[in-house]
């Protein structure tokens, strides 16, 4: 799809989507485990399946992280308690990232991509191993901190911060498209 639609159109689609998600997340009540237990019936399983498919398509189309799509779907469609949302969205994003990584390894890159011998040497398909190692180092470090902070922050504040972050991202995207 990204080869069919211009980058500007994809940015607008993602900006609008992120803004809608921010508004919906801010206005929606988040269930807690005390409020209700997760229903495990066929309807929820079907919703979970299609939520993941939708998130994969949207994040693949826009190049956004799956969490920006998964978290609101888990909160609003599946009505999942916030303390479980992070766990399951991370599992879903990991699976999607592994599939995407395999696909990008198989796409041949036109070398040199960088003006750096180390970076060009580390290129495997569209994946650059030195850059991946830097990203993973930052992700492993910050994720541990984020999980610890997330355990101490009240769900309402976490929801508000997520909505604000998505709103800022939307505004930044709109400025990059229309400025």
C-alpha atoms as a printed R data frame, in Angstrom:
    type eleno elety resid chain resno       x       y      z
1   ATOM     1    CA   UNK     A     1   0.000   0.000  0.000
2   ATOM     2    CA   UNK     A     2   2.869   2.396  0.755
3   ATOM     3    CA   UNK     A     3   3.981   2.076 -2.855
4   ATOM     4    CA   UNK     A     4   0.490   3.087 -4.048
5   ATOM     5    CA   UNK     A     5  -0.257   6.000 -1.711
6   ATOM     6    CA   UNK     A     6   1.992   9.046 -1.458
7   ATOM     7    CA   UNK     A     7   3.863   9.529  1.837
8   ATOM     8    CA   UNK     A     8   1.870  12.697  2.544
9   ATOM     9    CA   UNK     A     9  -1.434  10.777  2.348
10  ATOM    10    CA   UNK     A    10  -0.150   8.035  4.641
11  ATOM    11    CA   UNK     A    11   0.996  10.660  7.167
12  ATOM    12    CA   UNK     A    12  -2.424  12.318  7.093
13  ATOM    13    CA   UNK     A    13  -4.166   8.955  7.578
14  ATOM    14    CA   UNK     A    14  -1.943   8.136 10.538
15  ATOM    15    CA   UNK     A    15  -2.291  11.626 12.032
16  ATOM    16    CA   UNK     A    16  -6.088  11.453 11.884
17  ATOM    17    CA   UNK     A    17  -6.058   7.900 13.247
18  ATOM    18    CA   UNK     A    18  -3.751   8.871 16.149
19  ATOM    19    CA   UNK     A    19  -5.940  11.874 16.995
20  ATOM    20    CA   UNK     A    20  -9.115   9.759 16.982
21  ATOM    21    CA   UNK     A    21  -7.422   7.182 19.205
22  ATOM    22    CA   UNK     A    22  -6.229   9.937 21.578
23  ATOM    23    CA   UNK     A    23  -9.738  11.369 21.914
24  ATOM    24    CA   UNK     A    24 -11.357   7.964 22.304
25  ATOM    25    CA   UNK     A    25  -8.775   6.854 24.863
26  ATOM    26    CA   UNK     A    26  -9.214  10.077 26.867
27  ATOM    27    CA   UNK     A    27 -13.003   9.760 26.933
28  ATOM    28    CA   UNK     A    28 -13.334   5.998 27.462
29  ATOM    29    CA   UNK     A    29 -13.579   4.489 30.940
30  ATOM    30    CA   UNK     A    30 -10.821   1.977 31.593
31  ATOM    31    CA   UNK     A    31 -11.979  -1.175 33.354
32  ATOM    32    CA   UNK     A    32  -9.884  -2.451 36.223
33  ATOM    33    CA   UNK     A    33  -9.610  -6.006 37.438
34  ATOM    34    CA   UNK     A    34 -11.765  -4.989 40.397
35  ATOM    35    CA   UNK     A    35 -14.476  -3.715 38.024
36  ATOM    36    CA   UNK     A    36 -14.772  -6.929 36.076
37  ATOM    37    CA   UNK     A    37 -12.967 -10.044 35.104
38  ATOM    38    CA   UNK     A    38 -12.083 -10.609 31.482
39  ATOM    39    CA   UNK     A    39 -14.822 -12.449 29.702
40  ATOM    40    CA   UNK     A    40 -13.523 -15.499 27.940
41  ATOM    41    CA   UNK     A    41 -16.160 -16.285 25.398
42  ATOM    42    CA   UNK     A    42 -16.112 -16.784 21.646
43  ATOM    43    CA   UNK     A    43 -17.191 -13.199 20.948
44  ATOM    44    CA   UNK     A    44 -14.174 -11.772 22.811
45  ATOM    45    CA   UNK     A    45 -11.851 -14.219 21.050
46  ATOM    46    CA   UNK     A    46 -13.187 -13.120 17.644
47  ATOM    47    CA   UNK     A    47 -12.819  -9.436 18.637
48  ATOM    48    CA   UNK     A    48  -9.246 -10.112 19.803
49  ATOM    49    CA   UNK     A    49  -8.408 -11.831 16.523
50  ATOM    50    CA   UNK     A    50  -9.783  -9.013 14.370
51  ATOM    51    CA   UNK     A    51  -8.286  -6.332 16.640
52  ATOM    52    CA   UNK     A    52  -4.837  -7.813 16.028
53  ATOM    53    CA   UNK     A    53  -5.422  -8.056 12.280
54  ATOM    54    CA   UNK     A    54  -6.611  -4.429 12.188
55  ATOM    55    CA   UNK     A    55  -3.611  -3.277 14.216
56  ATOM    56    CA   UNK     A    56  -1.203  -5.160 11.955
57  ATOM    57    CA   UNK     A    57  -2.687  -3.654  8.804
58  ATOM    58    CA   UNK     A    58  -2.800  -0.099 10.188
59  ATOM    59    CA   UNK     A    59   0.724  -0.223 11.626
60  ATOM    60    CA   UNK     A    60   2.059  -1.821  8.440
61  ATOM    61    CA   UNK     A    61   0.341   0.816  6.306
62  ATOM    62    CA   UNK     A    62   1.494   3.781  8.344
63  ATOM    63    CA   UNK     A    63   4.816   2.487  9.644
64  ATOM    64    CA   UNK     A    64   3.669   3.282 13.163
65  ATOM    65    CA   UNK     A    65   4.376   1.117 16.143
66  ATOM    66    CA   UNK     A    66   1.685  -1.441 16.785
67  ATOM    67    CA   UNK     A    67   1.229  -0.199 20.351
68  ATOM    68    CA   UNK     A    68  -0.373   3.020 19.158
69  ATOM    69    CA   UNK     A    69  -3.038   0.852 17.564
70  ATOM    70    CA   UNK     A    70  -3.146  -2.146 19.921
71  ATOM    71    CA   UNK     A    71  -3.540  -0.277 23.212
72  ATOM    72    CA   UNK     A    72  -6.714   1.643 22.242
73  ATOM    73    CA   UNK     A    73  -8.217  -1.475 20.652
74  ATOM    74    CA   UNK     A    74  -7.545  -3.532 23.772
75  ATOM    75    CA   UNK     A    75  -8.997  -0.804 25.988
76  ATOM    76    CA   UNK     A    76 -12.067   0.060 23.930
77  ATOM    77    CA   UNK     A    77 -13.002  -3.036 21.922
78  ATOM    78    CA   UNK     A    78 -11.882  -5.791 24.291
79  ATOM    79    CA   UNK     A    79 -12.429  -3.680 27.447
80  ATOM    80    CA   UNK     A    80  -9.250  -5.149 28.871
81  ATOM    81    CA   UNK     A    81  -7.948  -3.877 32.235
82  ATOM    82    CA   UNK     A    82  -5.018  -1.480 31.799
83  ATOM    83    CA   UNK     A    83  -2.591  -3.672 33.719
84  ATOM    84    CA   UNK     A    84  -3.097  -6.445 31.119
85  ATOM    85    CA   UNK     A    85  -3.060  -4.171 28.065
86  ATOM    86    CA   UNK     A    86   0.677  -3.567 28.224
87  ATOM    87    CA   UNK     A    87   1.454  -7.271 28.492
88  ATOM    88    CA   UNK     A    88  -0.680  -8.356 25.552
89  ATOM    89    CA   UNK     A    89   0.165  -5.415 23.306
90  ATOM    90    CA   UNK     A    90   3.877  -6.145 23.810
91  ATOM    91    CA   UNK     A    91   3.344  -9.803 22.909
92  ATOM    92    CA   UNK     A    92   1.418  -8.807 19.763
93  ATOM    93    CA   UNK     A    93   4.032  -6.222 18.744
94  ATOM    94    CA   UNK     A    94   6.871  -8.709 19.265
95  ATOM    95    CA   UNK     A    95   5.216 -11.222 16.957
96  ATOM    96    CA   UNK     A    96   4.560  -8.545 14.335
97  ATOM    97    CA   UNK     A    97   8.088  -7.186 14.602
98  ATOM    98    CA   UNK     A    98   9.593 -10.636 14.057
99  ATOM    99    CA   UNK     A    99   7.536 -11.144 10.901
100 ATOM   100    CA   UNK     A   100   8.379  -7.644  9.642
101 ATOM   101    CA   UNK     A   101  12.071  -8.181 10.361
102 ATOM   102    CA   UNK     A   102  12.155 -11.385  8.324
103 ATOM   103    CA   UNK     A   103  10.468  -9.595  5.426
104 ATOM   104    CA   UNK     A   104  12.896  -6.647  5.553
105 ATOM   105    CA   UNK     A   105  15.917  -8.960  5.706
106 ATOM   106    CA   UNK     A   106  14.794 -10.504  2.416
107 ATOM   107    CA   UNK     A   107  14.479  -7.147  0.603
108 ATOM   108    CA   UNK     A   108  17.833  -6.375 -1.045
109 ATOM   109    CA   UNK     A   109  19.345  -2.997 -0.173
110 ATOM   110    CA   UNK     A   110  21.181  -0.797 -2.641
111 ATOM   111    CA   UNK     A   111  24.582  -0.268 -1.006
112 ATOM   112    CA   UNK     A   112  26.008   2.010  0.164
113 ATOM   113    CA   UNK     A   113  23.114   3.307  2.244
114 ATOM   114    CA   UNK     A   114  25.293   5.250  4.663
115 ATOM   115    CA   UNK     A   115  28.537   7.147  4.345
116 ATOM   116    CA   UNK     A   116  29.985   4.907  7.031
117 ATOM   117    CA   UNK     A   117  31.913   1.673  6.369
118 ATOM   118    CA   UNK     A   118  30.804   0.038  9.643
119 ATOM   119    CA   UNK     A   119  27.143   0.738  8.966
120 ATOM   120    CA   UNK     A   120  27.329  -0.388  5.345
121 ATOM   121    CA   UNK     A   121  29.185  -3.559  6.428
122 ATOM   122    CA   UNK     A   122  26.396  -4.357  8.898
123 ATOM   123    CA   UNK     A   123  23.630  -4.158  6.313
124 ATOM   124    CA   UNK     A   124  21.524  -7.331  5.846
125 ATOM   125    CA   UNK     A   125  18.726  -6.649  3.385
126 ATOM   126    CA   UNK     A   126  16.976  -3.523  4.667
127 ATOM   127    CA   UNK     A   127  18.116  -4.233  8.246
128 ATOM   128    CA   UNK     A   128  21.260  -2.608  9.605
129 ATOM   129    CA   UNK     A   129  22.684  -4.725 12.436
130 ATOM   130    CA   UNK     A   130  24.689  -1.942 14.237
131 ATOM   131    CA   UNK     A   131  21.599   0.283 14.290
132 ATOM   132    CA   UNK     A   132  19.434  -2.618 15.482
133 ATOM   133    CA   UNK     A   133  21.886  -3.289 18.331
134 ATOM   134    CA   UNK     A   134  21.703   0.362 19.412
135 ATOM   135    CA   UNK     A   135  17.902   0.327 19.264
136 ATOM   136    CA   UNK     A   136  17.708  -2.928 21.240
137 ATOM   137    CA   UNK     A   137  20.070  -1.592 23.900
138 ATOM   138    CA   UNK     A   138  17.882   1.463 24.369
139 ATOM   139    CA   UNK     A   139  14.674  -0.575 24.277
140 ATOM   140    CA   UNK     A   140  15.842  -3.130 26.850
141 ATOM   141    CA   UNK     A   141  16.984  -0.380 29.205
142 ATOM   142    CA   UNK     A   142  13.974   1.896 28.855
143 ATOM   143    CA   UNK     A   143  11.415  -0.916 28.907
144 ATOM   144    CA   UNK     A   144  12.521  -2.065 32.371
145 ATOM   145    CA   UNK     A   145  12.215   1.508 33.614
146 ATOM   146    CA   UNK     A   146   8.849   1.945 31.894
147 ATOM   147    CA   UNK     A   147   7.412  -1.240 33.381
148 ATOM   148    CA   UNK     A   148   8.489  -0.195 36.884
149 ATOM   149    CA   UNK     A   149   7.015   3.276 36.420
150 ATOM   150    CA   UNK     A   150   3.840   1.818 34.927
151 ATOM   151    CA   UNK     A   151   3.278  -0.284 38.036
152 ATOM   152    CA   UNK     A   152   3.379   2.818 40.234
153 ATOM   153    CA   UNK     A   153   1.230   5.126 38.058
154 ATOM   154    CA   UNK     A   154  -2.538   5.097 38.458
155 ATOM   155    CA   UNK     A   155  -4.458   3.868 35.370
156 ATOM   156    CA   UNK     A   156  -6.237   7.205 34.919
157 ATOM   157    CA   UNK     A   157  -2.912   9.081 34.762
158 ATOM   158    CA   UNK     A   158  -1.442   6.476 32.418
159 ATOM   159    CA   UNK     A   159  -4.444   6.830 30.108
160 ATOM   160    CA   UNK     A   160  -4.181  10.633 30.187
161 ATOM   161    CA   UNK     A   161  -0.443  10.570 29.407
162 ATOM   162    CA   UNK     A   162  -1.038   8.176 26.498
163 ATOM   163    CA   UNK     A   163  -3.777  10.448 25.102
164 ATOM   164    CA   UNK     A   164  -1.529  13.514 25.400
165 ATOM   165    CA   UNK     A   165   1.340  11.688 23.686
166 ATOM   166    CA   UNK     A   166  -0.879  10.649 20.766
167 ATOM   167    CA   UNK     A   167  -2.240  14.189 20.457
168 ATOM   168    CA   UNK     A   168   1.297  15.609 20.323
169 ATOM   169    CA   UNK     A   169   2.273  13.012 17.713
170 ATOM   170    CA   UNK     A   170  -0.801  13.929 15.619
171 ATOM   171    CA   UNK     A   171  -0.021  17.645 15.790
172 ATOM   172    CA   UNK     A   172   3.615  17.018 14.846
173 ATOM   173    CA   UNK     A   173   2.537  14.893 11.867
174 ATOM   174    CA   UNK     A   174   0.078  17.538 10.687
175 ATOM   175    CA   UNK     A   175   2.762  20.247 10.948
176 ATOM   176    CA   UNK     A   176   5.185  18.090  8.926
177 ATOM   177    CA   UNK     A   177   2.568  17.574  6.211
178 ATOM   178    CA   UNK     A   178   1.082  21.059  5.999
179 ATOM   179    CA   UNK     A   179   4.027  23.262  6.979
